[in-house]
mmCIF file with all atom_site columns, C-alpha atoms in Angstrom:
data_model
loop_
_atom_site.group_PDB
_atom_site.id
_atom_site.type_symbol
_atom_site.label_atom_id
_atom_site.label_alt_id
_atom_site.label_comp_id
_atom_site.label_asym_id
_atom_site.label_entity_id
_atom_site.label_seq_id
_atom_site.pdbx_PDB_ins_code
_atom_site.Cartn_x
_atom_site.Cartn_y
_atom_site.Cartn_z
_atom_site.occupancy
_atom_site.B_iso_or_equiv
_atom_site.pdbx_formal_charge
_atom_site.auth_seq_id
_atom_site.auth_comp_id
_atom_site.auth_asym_id
_atom_site.auth_atom_id
_atom_site.pdbx_PDB_model_num
ATOM 1   C CA . MET A 1 1   ? 29.138  -5.210  -8.525  1.00 0.00 ? 1   MET A CA 1
ATOM 2   C CA . SER A 1 2   ? 29.429  -5.167  -4.753  1.00 0.00 ? 2   SER A CA 1
ATOM 3   C CA . SER A 1 3   ? 26.322  -4.993  -2.630  1.00 0.00 ? 3   SER A CA 1
ATOM 4   C CA . VAL A 1 4   ? 25.845  -2.476  0.119   1.00 0.00 ? 4   VAL A CA 1
ATOM 5   C CA . LEU A 1 5   ? 24.342  -3.417  3.442   1.00 0.00 ? 5   LEU A CA 1
ATOM 6   C CA . VAL A 1 6   ? 22.093  -0.610  4.703   1.00 0.00 ? 6   VAL A CA 1
ATOM 7   C CA . GLY A 1 7   ? 20.048  -1.000  7.865   1.00 0.00 ? 7   GLY A CA 1
ATOM 8   C CA . GLY A 1 8   ? 20.262  -4.786  7.695   1.00 0.00 ? 8   GLY A CA 1
ATOM 9   C CA . THR A 1 9   ? 19.049  -4.994  4.085   1.00 0.00 ? 9   THR A CA 1
ATOM 10  C CA . ASP A 1 10  ? 21.031  -5.790  1.018   1.00 0.00 ? 10  ASP A CA 1
ATOM 11  C CA . VAL A 1 11  ? 20.455  -2.852  -1.379  1.00 0.00 ? 11  VAL A CA 1
ATOM 12  C CA . ALA A 1 12  ? 21.697  -4.719  -4.442  1.00 0.00 ? 12  ALA A CA 1
ATOM 13  C CA . ALA A 1 13  ? 19.319  -7.620  -3.795  1.00 0.00 ? 13  ALA A CA 1
ATOM 14  C CA . GLY A 1 14  ? 16.403  -5.185  -3.368  1.00 0.00 ? 14  GLY A CA 1
ATOM 15  C CA . ALA A 1 15  ? 17.245  -3.427  -6.601  1.00 0.00 ? 15  ALA A CA 1
ATOM 16  C CA . ALA A 1 16  ? 17.466  -6.728  -8.457  1.00 0.00 ? 16  ALA A CA 1
ATOM 17  C CA . GLN A 1 17  ? 14.089  -7.805  -7.080  1.00 0.00 ? 17  GLN A CA 1
ATOM 18  C CA . ALA A 1 18  ? 12.511  -4.469  -8.112  1.00 0.00 ? 18  ALA A CA 1
ATOM 19  C CA . ALA A 1 19  ? 13.914  -4.828  -11.607 1.00 0.00 ? 19  ALA A CA 1
ATOM 20  C CA . SER A 1 20  ? 12.597  -8.347  -11.970 1.00 0.00 ? 20  SER A CA 1
ATOM 21  C CA . LEU A 1 21  ? 9.138   -7.286  -10.765 1.00 0.00 ? 21  LEU A CA 1
ATOM 22  C CA . SER A 1 22  ? 8.928   -4.314  -13.102 1.00 0.00 ? 22  SER A CA 1
ATOM 23  C CA . SER A 1 23  ? 9.694   -6.508  -16.100 1.00 0.00 ? 23  SER A CA 1
ATOM 24  C CA . ASN A 1 24  ? 6.795   -8.853  -15.174 1.00 0.00 ? 24  ASN A CA 1
ATOM 25  C CA . SER A 1 25  ? 3.635   -8.050  -17.145 1.00 0.00 ? 25  SER A CA 1
ATOM 26  C CA . LYS A 1 26  ? 1.347   -9.253  -14.366 1.00 0.00 ? 26  LYS A CA 1
ATOM 27  C CA . TYR A 1 27  ? 3.121   -6.978  -11.897 1.00 0.00 ? 27  TYR A CA 1
ATOM 28  C CA . ARG A 1 28  ? 2.729   -4.038  -14.280 1.00 0.00 ? 28  ARG A CA 1
ATOM 29  C CA . SER A 1 29  ? -1.004  -4.729  -14.463 1.00 0.00 ? 29  SER A CA 1
ATOM 30  C CA . TYR A 1 30  ? -1.042  -4.870  -10.637 1.00 0.00 ? 30  TYR A CA 1
ATOM 31  C CA . VAL A 1 31  ? 0.576   -1.407  -10.520 1.00 0.00 ? 31  VAL A CA 1
ATOM 32  C CA . ALA A 1 32  ? -1.996  -0.131  -13.017 1.00 0.00 ? 32  ALA A CA 1
ATOM 33  C CA . ALA A 1 33  ? -4.838  -1.582  -10.923 1.00 0.00 ? 33  ALA A CA 1
ATOM 34  C CA . VAL A 1 34  ? -3.471  0.086   -7.777  1.00 0.00 ? 34  VAL A CA 1
ATOM 35  C CA . ASP A 1 35  ? -3.237  3.370   -9.689  1.00 0.00 ? 35  ASP A CA 1
ATOM 36  C CA . LYS A 1 36  ? -6.829  2.993   -10.843 1.00 0.00 ? 36  LYS A CA 1
ATOM 37  C CA . ALA A 1 37  ? -8.048  2.194   -7.332  1.00 0.00 ? 37  ALA A CA 1
ATOM 38  C CA . LEU A 1 38  ? -6.199  5.260   -5.985  1.00 0.00 ? 38  LEU A CA 1
ATOM 39  C CA . LYS A 1 39  ? -7.896  7.441   -8.609  1.00 0.00 ? 39  LYS A CA 1
ATOM 40  C CA . ALA A 1 40  ? -11.229 6.398   -7.093  1.00 0.00 ? 40  ALA A CA 1
ATOM 41  C CA . PHE A 1 41  ? -10.324 8.464   -4.022  1.00 0.00 ? 41  PHE A CA 1
ATOM 42  C CA . GLU A 1 42  ? -10.191 11.606  -6.167  1.00 0.00 ? 42  GLU A CA 1
ATOM 43  C CA . ALA A 1 43  ? -13.854 11.278  -7.127  1.00 0.00 ? 43  ALA A CA 1
ATOM 44  C CA . THR A 1 44  ? -15.249 10.864  -3.609  1.00 0.00 ? 44  THR A CA 1
ATOM 45  C CA . ASN A 1 45  ? -18.056 13.217  -2.554  1.00 0.00 ? 45  ASN A CA 1
ATOM 46  C CA . GLU A 1 46  ? -19.179 11.622  0.705   1.00 0.00 ? 46  GLU A CA 1
ATOM 47  C CA . TRP A 1 47  ? -17.935 9.122   3.246   1.00 0.00 ? 47  TRP A CA 1
ATOM 48  C CA . ALA A 1 48  ? -19.715 6.180   1.568   1.00 0.00 ? 48  ALA A CA 1
ATOM 49  C CA . ASP A 1 49  ? -17.592 6.817   -1.520  1.00 0.00 ? 49  ASP A CA 1
ATOM 50  C CA . LEU A 1 50  ? -14.488 6.513   0.687   1.00 0.00 ? 50  LEU A CA 1
ATOM 51  C CA . ILE A 1 51  ? -15.597 3.100   1.933   1.00 0.00 ? 51  ILE A CA 1
ATOM 52  C CA . SER A 1 52  ? -16.128 1.990   -1.649  1.00 0.00 ? 52  SER A CA 1
ATOM 53  C CA . ALA A 1 53  ? -12.707 3.289   -2.736  1.00 0.00 ? 53  ALA A CA 1
ATOM 54  C CA . LEU A 1 54  ? -11.044 1.574   0.253   1.00 0.00 ? 54  LEU A CA 1
ATOM 55  C CA . GLU A 1 55  ? -12.796 -1.708  -0.640  1.00 0.00 ? 55  GLU A CA 1
ATOM 56  C CA . LYS A 1 56  ? -11.542 -1.478  -4.243  1.00 0.00 ? 56  LYS A CA 1
ATOM 57  C CA . LEU A 1 57  ? -8.008  -0.857  -3.031  1.00 0.00 ? 57  LEU A CA 1
ATOM 58  C CA . LYS A 1 58  ? -8.198  -3.741  -0.581  1.00 0.00 ? 58  LYS A CA 1
ATOM 59  C CA . ARG A 1 59  ? -9.454  -6.125  -3.287  1.00 0.00 ? 59  ARG A CA 1
ATOM 60  C CA . VAL A 1 60  ? -6.555  -5.156  -5.578  1.00 0.00 ? 60  VAL A CA 1
ATOM 61  C CA . PHE A 1 61  ? -4.060  -5.900  -2.835  1.00 0.00 ? 61  PHE A CA 1
ATOM 62  C CA . GLN A 1 62  ? -5.833  -9.139  -1.916  1.00 0.00 ? 62  GLN A CA 1
ATOM 63  C CA . ALA A 1 63  ? -5.775  -10.381 -5.530  1.00 0.00 ? 63  ALA A CA 1
ATOM 64  C CA . ASN A 1 64  ? -2.064  -9.560  -5.906  1.00 0.00 ? 64  ASN A CA 1
ATOM 65  C CA . ALA A 1 65  ? -0.676  -10.524 -2.504  1.00 0.00 ? 65  ALA A CA 1
ATOM 66  C CA . LYS A 1 66  ? 1.610   -13.040 -4.188  1.00 0.00 ? 66  LYS A CA 1
ATOM 67  C CA . PHE A 1 67  ? 3.973   -10.222 -5.220  1.00 0.00 ? 67  PHE A CA 1
ATOM 68  C CA . GLY A 1 68  ? 4.683   -9.252  -1.583  1.00 0.00 ? 68  GLY A CA 1
ATOM 69  C CA . ASP A 1 69  ? 5.056   -5.641  -2.647  1.00 0.00 ? 69  ASP A CA 1
ATOM 70  C CA . ILE A 1 70  ? 2.998   -2.449  -2.340  1.00 0.00 ? 70  ILE A CA 1
ATOM 71  C CA . PRO A 1 71  ? 3.308   -0.241  -5.431  1.00 0.00 ? 71  PRO A CA 1
ATOM 72  C CA . LYS A 1 72  ? 2.754   3.493   -5.029  1.00 0.00 ? 72  LYS A CA 1
ATOM 73  C CA . ALA A 1 73  ? 3.311   3.069   -1.284  1.00 0.00 ? 73  ALA A CA 1
ATOM 74  C CA . VAL A 1 74  ? 3.573   6.820   -0.585  1.00 0.00 ? 74  VAL A CA 1
ATOM 75  C CA . THR A 1 75  ? 0.249   7.545   -2.217  1.00 0.00 ? 75  THR A CA 1
ATOM 76  C CA . VAL A 1 76  ? -1.405  4.536   -0.606  1.00 0.00 ? 76  VAL A CA 1
ATOM 77  C CA . ALA A 1 77  ? -0.148  5.643   2.829   1.00 0.00 ? 77  ALA A CA 1
ATOM 78  C CA . LYS A 1 78  ? -1.384  9.178   2.211   1.00 0.00 ? 78  LYS A CA 1
ATOM 79  C CA . ARG A 1 79  ? -4.913  8.011   1.219   1.00 0.00 ? 79  ARG A CA 1
ATOM 80  C CA . LEU A 1 80  ? -5.139  5.627   4.184   1.00 0.00 ? 80  LEU A CA 1
ATOM 81  C CA . SER A 1 81  ? -4.018  8.401   6.519   1.00 0.00 ? 81  SER A CA 1
ATOM 82  C CA . GLN A 1 82  ? -6.721  10.709  5.113   1.00 0.00 ? 82  GLN A CA 1
ATOM 83  C CA . CYS A 1 83  ? -9.316  8.054   5.765   1.00 0.00 ? 83  CYS A CA 1
ATOM 84  C CA . LEU A 1 84  ? -8.457  8.076   9.452   1.00 0.00 ? 84  LEU A CA 1
ATOM 85  C CA . HIS A 1 85  ? -9.390  11.764  9.825   1.00 0.00 ? 85  HIS A CA 1
ATOM 86  C CA . PRO A 1 86  ? -11.355 12.229  13.056  1.00 0.00 ? 86  PRO A CA 1
ATOM 87  C CA . ALA A 1 87  ? -14.249 13.974  11.317  1.00 0.00 ? 87  ALA A CA 1
ATOM 88  C CA . LEU A 1 88  ? -15.042 10.880  9.222   1.00 0.00 ? 88  LEU A CA 1
ATOM 89  C CA . PRO A 1 89  ? -17.463 8.199   10.467  1.00 0.00 ? 89  PRO A CA 1
ATOM 90  C CA . HIS A 1 90  ? -16.385 5.084   12.325  1.00 0.00 ? 90  HIS A CA 1
ATOM 91  C CA . GLY A 1 91  ? -17.128 2.843   9.316   1.00 0.00 ? 91  GLY A CA 1
ATOM 92  C CA . VAL A 1 92  ? -14.483 4.602   7.216   1.00 0.00 ? 92  VAL A CA 1
ATOM 93  C CA . HIS A 1 93  ? -11.977 4.200   10.017  1.00 0.00 ? 93  HIS A CA 1
ATOM 94  C CA . LEU A 1 94  ? -12.713 0.468   10.290  1.00 0.00 ? 94  LEU A CA 1
ATOM 95  C CA . LYS A 1 95  ? -12.300 -0.063  6.560   1.00 0.00 ? 95  LYS A CA 1
ATOM 96  C CA . ALA A 1 96  ? -9.023  1.872   6.539   1.00 0.00 ? 96  ALA A CA 1
ATOM 97  C CA . LEU A 1 97  ? -7.698  -0.188  9.469   1.00 0.00 ? 97  LEU A CA 1
ATOM 98  C CA . ALA A 1 98  ? -8.667  -3.400  7.685   1.00 0.00 ? 98  ALA A CA 1
ATOM 99  C CA . THR A 1 99  ? -6.730  -2.213  4.652   1.00 0.00 ? 99  THR A CA 1
ATOM 100 C CA . TYR A 1 100 ? -3.699  -1.410  6.851   1.00 0.00 ? 100 TYR A CA 1
ATOM 101 C CA . GLN A 1 101 ? -3.878  -4.927  8.301   1.00 0.00 ? 101 GLN A CA 1
ATOM 102 C CA . GLN A 1 102 ? -3.946  -6.440  4.818   1.00 0.00 ? 102 GLN A CA 1
ATOM 103 C CA . LEU A 1 103 ? -0.947  -4.356  3.727   1.00 0.00 ? 103 LEU A CA 1
ATOM 104 C CA . PHE A 1 104 ? 0.994   -5.387  6.788   1.00 0.00 ? 104 PHE A CA 1
ATOM 105 C CA . ASP A 1 105 ? 0.185   -9.028  6.150   1.00 0.00 ? 105 ASP A CA 1
ATOM 106 C CA . ILE A 1 106 ? 1.361   -8.714  2.530   1.00 0.00 ? 106 ILE A CA 1
ATOM 107 C CA . LEU A 1 107 ? 4.617   -7.036  3.519   1.00 0.00 ? 107 LEU A CA 1
ATOM 108 C CA . GLY A 1 108 ? 5.320   -9.468  6.322   1.00 0.00 ? 108 GLY A CA 1
ATOM 109 C CA . ARG A 1 109 ? 7.996   -9.219  8.992   1.00 0.00 ? 109 ARG A CA 1
ATOM 110 C CA . LYS A 1 110 ? 10.771  -8.947  6.459   1.00 0.00 ? 110 LYS A CA 1
ATOM 111 C CA . ASP A 1 111 ? 9.605   -5.974  4.391   1.00 0.00 ? 111 ASP A CA 1
ATOM 112 C CA . LEU A 1 112 ? 7.339   -4.106  6.804   1.00 0.00 ? 112 LEU A CA 1
ATOM 113 C CA . PRO A 1 113 ? 10.147  -2.308  8.686   1.00 0.00 ? 113 PRO A CA 1
ATOM 114 C CA . GLU A 1 114 ? 11.299  -0.681  5.423   1.00 0.00 ? 114 GLU A CA 1
ATOM 115 C CA . LEU A 1 115 ? 7.902   0.978   4.837   1.00 0.00 ? 115 LEU A CA 1
ATOM 116 C CA . LEU A 1 116 ? 6.577   1.308   8.357   1.00 0.00 ? 116 LEU A CA 1
ATOM 117 C CA . TYR A 1 117 ? 7.584   4.982   8.555   1.00 0.00 ? 117 TYR A CA 1
ATOM 118 C CA . LEU A 1 118 ? 5.109   5.724   5.707   1.00 0.00 ? 118 LEU A CA 1
ATOM 119 C CA . PHE A 1 119 ? 2.169   3.971   7.308   1.00 0.00 ? 119 PHE A CA 1
ATOM 120 C CA . ALA A 1 120 ? 2.935   5.090   10.896  1.00 0.00 ? 120 ALA A CA 1
ATOM 121 C CA . VAL A 1 121 ? 2.137   8.700   9.967   1.00 0.00 ? 121 VAL A CA 1
ATOM 122 C CA . GLY A 1 122 ? -1.499  7.816   9.508   1.00 0.00 ? 122 GLY A CA 1
ATOM 123 C CA . LEU A 1 123 ? -1.719  5.476   12.471  1.00 0.00 ? 123 LEU A CA 1
ATOM 124 C CA . PHE A 1 124 ? 0.127   7.673   14.973  1.00 0.00 ? 124 PHE A CA 1
ATOM 125 C CA . PRO A 1 125 ? -0.463  11.330  13.921  1.00 0.00 ? 125 PRO A CA 1
#
């Protein structure tokens, strides 16, 4: 199989890495933990609940930084963007920005450009 170079990245290498991650049981539990943390956003009634949900999400990413990947990136970006709504208190904004920083650190210089368009929507509306 020949690999295709798209935007400076090797698509075949990326697909092989994704396949190896999805077969890893620890990675699958990481994806499940992210999904569970994202579900916490659905049950929020006030801004303090948002801070708690953001903290849970941040802890999941912190505990699984070794994978260098952000599962459910579209949903994560959407939730973080919602937490930066101007009507919300400053504390929610700070927690959301701290979570963004952690995600960017996990992705690093190599992988961040591939997902930056998702996260930029919330940071630069």
